[in-house]
């Protein structure tokens, strides 16, 4: 498998994208592909820069054997469009925000995550105002999506 640099992007970089980062890193490690992938996450907004992931994302990751507690929020910026091969938005509004800020010639790196991974256009819904059950559903969605993503990479 050739190496790929992947940036997951959501709104706050505390719920969905850090969990996606942790899940893909774990699945890649299980397949012995850790060194082939550079994985990171960021938010389109700046409210949670420097913050750890939401405690509900940390908890659901931990229940599945993944530690994301050391990750810290950051905002996506112009340099990311050079540093990454793939910039995967969790929902259509993330994709729209990314497309707006993409430096010229880089918008083709931006995709809706599940659409790129599975070929089916589907948002990963924002769980911020939802209950704990939404975070288990989020985990399952991200695990299936990341598994498909690795298949698409030829892993
Ligand atoms: P995320 O969820 O985009 O999955 O990290 C959110 C986190 C924070 C906010 C919105 C969504 N917020 O409004 O602060």
Short mmCIF file of C-alpha atoms and ligand atoms in Angstrom, two decimals:
data_model
loop_
_atom_site.label_atom_id
_atom_site.label_comp_id
_atom_site.label_asym_id
_atom_site.label_seq_id
_atom_site.Cartn_x
_atom_site.Cartn_y
_atom_site.Cartn_z
CA UNK A 1 0.00 0.00 0.00
CA UNK A 2 1.37 3.43 -0.87
CA UNK A 3 1.53 5.96 1.92
CA UNK A 4 -1.40 8.33 2.44
CA UNK A 5 -1.75 11.45 4.60
CA UNK A 6 -5.32 11.73 5.89
CA UNK A 7 -6.91 14.63 7.76
CA UNK A 8 -10.33 14.13 9.33
CA UNK A 9 -12.32 17.33 9.79
CA UNK A 10 -15.48 18.14 11.74
CA UNK A 11 -16.82 21.35 13.29
CA UNK A 12 -15.27 21.39 16.76
CA UNK A 13 -12.51 18.72 16.54
CA UNK A 14 -13.64 17.32 19.87
CA UNK A 15 -16.34 14.71 19.04
CA UNK A 16 -16.24 13.14 15.59
CA UNK A 17 -12.86 13.80 13.97
CA UNK A 18 -10.61 12.91 16.94
CA UNK A 19 -12.57 9.67 17.32
CA UNK A 20 -12.14 8.96 13.59
CA UNK A 21 -8.41 9.65 13.98
CA UNK A 22 -8.15 7.20 16.88
CA UNK A 23 -10.19 4.52 15.13
CA UNK A 24 -8.27 4.67 11.85
CA UNK A 25 -4.96 4.63 13.71
CA UNK A 26 -6.04 1.53 15.64
CA UNK A 27 -7.34 -0.32 12.56
CA UNK A 28 -4.18 0.55 10.63
CA UNK A 29 -2.00 -0.67 13.51
CA UNK A 30 -3.93 -3.95 13.64
CA UNK A 31 -3.14 -4.46 9.94
CA UNK A 32 0.53 -3.51 10.38
CA UNK A 33 0.00 -0.35 8.32
CA UNK A 34 0.77 2.30 10.94
CA UNK A 35 3.84 3.53 9.10
CA UNK A 36 1.99 3.88 5.76
CA UNK A 37 -0.53 6.37 7.10
CA UNK A 38 -0.19 9.85 8.51
CA UNK A 39 -3.44 10.54 10.36
CA UNK A 40 -4.59 13.77 11.99
CA UNK A 41 -7.79 15.68 12.71
CA UNK A 42 -8.91 19.29 12.88
CA UNK A 43 -12.02 21.44 13.19
CA UNK A 44 -13.41 24.10 10.88
CA UNK A 45 -14.19 26.17 13.99
CA UNK A 46 -11.78 27.53 16.62
CA UNK A 47 -13.89 27.17 19.79
CA UNK A 48 -12.05 24.09 21.05
CA UNK A 49 -8.46 24.79 20.02
CA UNK A 50 -6.18 23.23 22.64
CA UNK A 51 -9.01 21.23 24.24
CA UNK A 52 -9.00 17.45 24.74
CA UNK A 53 -11.72 15.47 22.94
CA UNK A 54 -15.24 15.54 24.40
CA UNK A 55 -15.38 13.21 27.43
CA UNK A 56 -18.08 11.14 25.67
CA UNK A 57 -15.77 10.50 22.70
CA UNK A 58 -12.91 9.65 25.06
CA UNK A 59 -15.23 7.25 26.92
CA UNK A 60 -16.57 5.42 23.88
CA UNK A 61 -13.06 5.08 22.46
CA UNK A 62 -11.82 3.70 25.78
CA UNK A 63 -14.66 1.15 25.85
CA UNK A 64 -13.34 -0.09 22.52
CA UNK A 65 -9.72 -0.17 23.69
CA UNK A 66 -8.56 3.10 22.10
CA UNK A 67 -7.02 6.01 24.02
CA UNK A 68 -7.68 9.42 22.41
CA UNK A 69 -7.30 11.44 25.62
CA UNK A 70 -3.97 13.00 24.61
CA UNK A 71 -5.34 14.54 21.38
CA UNK A 72 -5.89 18.30 21.36
CA UNK A 73 -8.22 20.39 19.23
CA UNK A 74 -6.90 22.51 16.40
CA UNK A 75 -8.39 24.48 13.56
CA UNK A 76 -7.84 23.46 9.96
CA UNK A 77 -5.75 25.96 7.98
CA UNK A 78 -4.39 26.64 4.51
CA UNK A 79 -1.18 24.69 5.16
CA UNK A 80 -3.19 21.52 5.74
CA UNK A 81 -4.13 21.47 2.06
CA UNK A 82 -0.45 20.96 1.19
CA UNK A 83 0.38 18.69 4.13
CA UNK A 84 -2.38 16.11 3.48
CA UNK A 85 -3.43 14.04 0.47
CA UNK A 86 -7.00 13.57 1.65
CA UNK A 87 -9.12 15.97 3.69
CA UNK A 88 -12.27 14.17 4.79
CA UNK A 89 -15.19 16.17 6.17
CA UNK A 90 -17.61 14.41 8.48
CA UNK A 91 -20.70 16.13 7.07
CA UNK A 92 -21.72 18.25 4.09
CA UNK A 93 -21.36 21.50 6.02
CA UNK A 94 -17.76 20.59 6.94
CA UNK A 95 -17.11 19.81 3.27
CA UNK A 96 -18.61 23.16 2.21
CA UNK A 97 -16.47 25.04 4.76
CA UNK A 98 -13.34 23.17 3.61
CA UNK A 99 -14.08 23.86 -0.04
CA UNK A 100 -14.44 27.57 0.75
CA UNK A 101 -10.99 27.81 2.37
CA UNK A 102 -9.11 25.42 0.05
CA UNK A 103 -6.21 27.22 -1.67
CA UNK A 104 -6.56 27.15 -5.44
CA UNK A 105 -5.85 23.78 -6.97
CA UNK A 106 -6.40 21.82 -3.74
CA UNK A 107 -10.19 21.48 -3.51
CA UNK A 108 -9.95 18.02 -5.12
CA UNK A 109 -8.43 16.75 -1.86
CA UNK A 110 -11.68 17.48 -0.02
CA UNK A 111 -14.33 14.75 0.22
CA UNK A 112 -17.25 13.72 2.37
CA UNK A 113 -15.71 10.97 4.54
CA UNK A 114 -18.30 8.20 4.09
CA UNK A 115 -18.85 9.03 0.46
CA UNK A 116 -15.12 8.61 -0.21
CA UNK A 117 -14.83 5.51 1.98
CA UNK A 118 -17.95 3.61 0.95
CA UNK A 119 -19.26 5.26 -2.22
CA UNK A 120 -22.52 6.03 -0.41
CA UNK A 121 -23.14 9.70 0.29
CA UNK A 122 -23.94 9.91 4.00
CA UNK A 123 -23.13 12.40 6.76
CA UNK A 124 -21.61 11.47 10.12
CA UNK A 125 -24.13 13.43 12.22
CA UNK A 126 -22.99 15.92 14.85
CA UNK A 127 -23.50 14.16 18.23
CA UNK A 128 -22.67 17.20 20.42
CA UNK A 129 -26.22 17.81 21.63
CA UNK A 130 -27.16 14.13 21.76
CA UNK A 131 -27.05 11.56 24.56
CA UNK A 132 -24.43 8.89 25.26
CA UNK A 133 -26.12 6.37 22.93
CA UNK A 134 -25.31 8.68 20.02
CA UNK A 135 -21.62 8.22 20.77
CA UNK A 136 -21.80 4.43 20.50
CA UNK A 137 -23.63 4.85 17.16
CA UNK A 138 -20.93 7.34 16.14
CA UNK A 139 -18.22 4.85 17.03
CA UNK A 140 -19.87 2.09 14.98
CA UNK A 141 -20.28 4.41 11.99
CA UNK A 142 -16.65 5.53 12.17
CA UNK A 143 -15.33 2.00 12.59
CA UNK A 144 -17.24 0.76 9.55
CA UNK A 145 -16.20 3.83 7.54
CA UNK A 146 -12.52 3.57 8.50
CA UNK A 147 -12.54 -0.12 7.67
CA UNK A 148 -13.91 0.69 4.19
CA UNK A 149 -11.35 3.49 3.87
CA UNK A 150 -8.49 1.06 4.46
CA UNK A 151 -9.98 -1.28 1.84
CA UNK A 152 -10.12 1.61 -0.60
CA UNK A 153 -6.44 2.28 0.14
CA UNK A 154 -5.76 -1.30 -0.94
CA UNK A 155 -4.96 -2.52 2.57
P1 LIG B 1 -17.64 17.87 16.49
O1 LIG B 1 -18.84 18.24 17.48
O2 LIG B 1 -17.75 18.80 15.32
O3 LIG B 1 -17.92 16.46 16.13
O4 LIG B 1 -16.37 18.05 17.30
C1 LIG B 1 -19.04 19.54 17.96
C2 LIG B 1 -18.29 20.00 19.00
C3 LIG B 1 -18.50 21.28 19.50
C4 LIG B 1 -19.46 22.08 18.92
C5 LIG B 1 -20.20 21.62 17.86
C6 LIG B 1 -19.99 20.34 17.37
N1 LIG B 1 -19.69 23.37 19.46
O5 LIG B 1 -20.63 24.03 19.00
O6 LIG B 1 -18.95 23.82 20.33
#
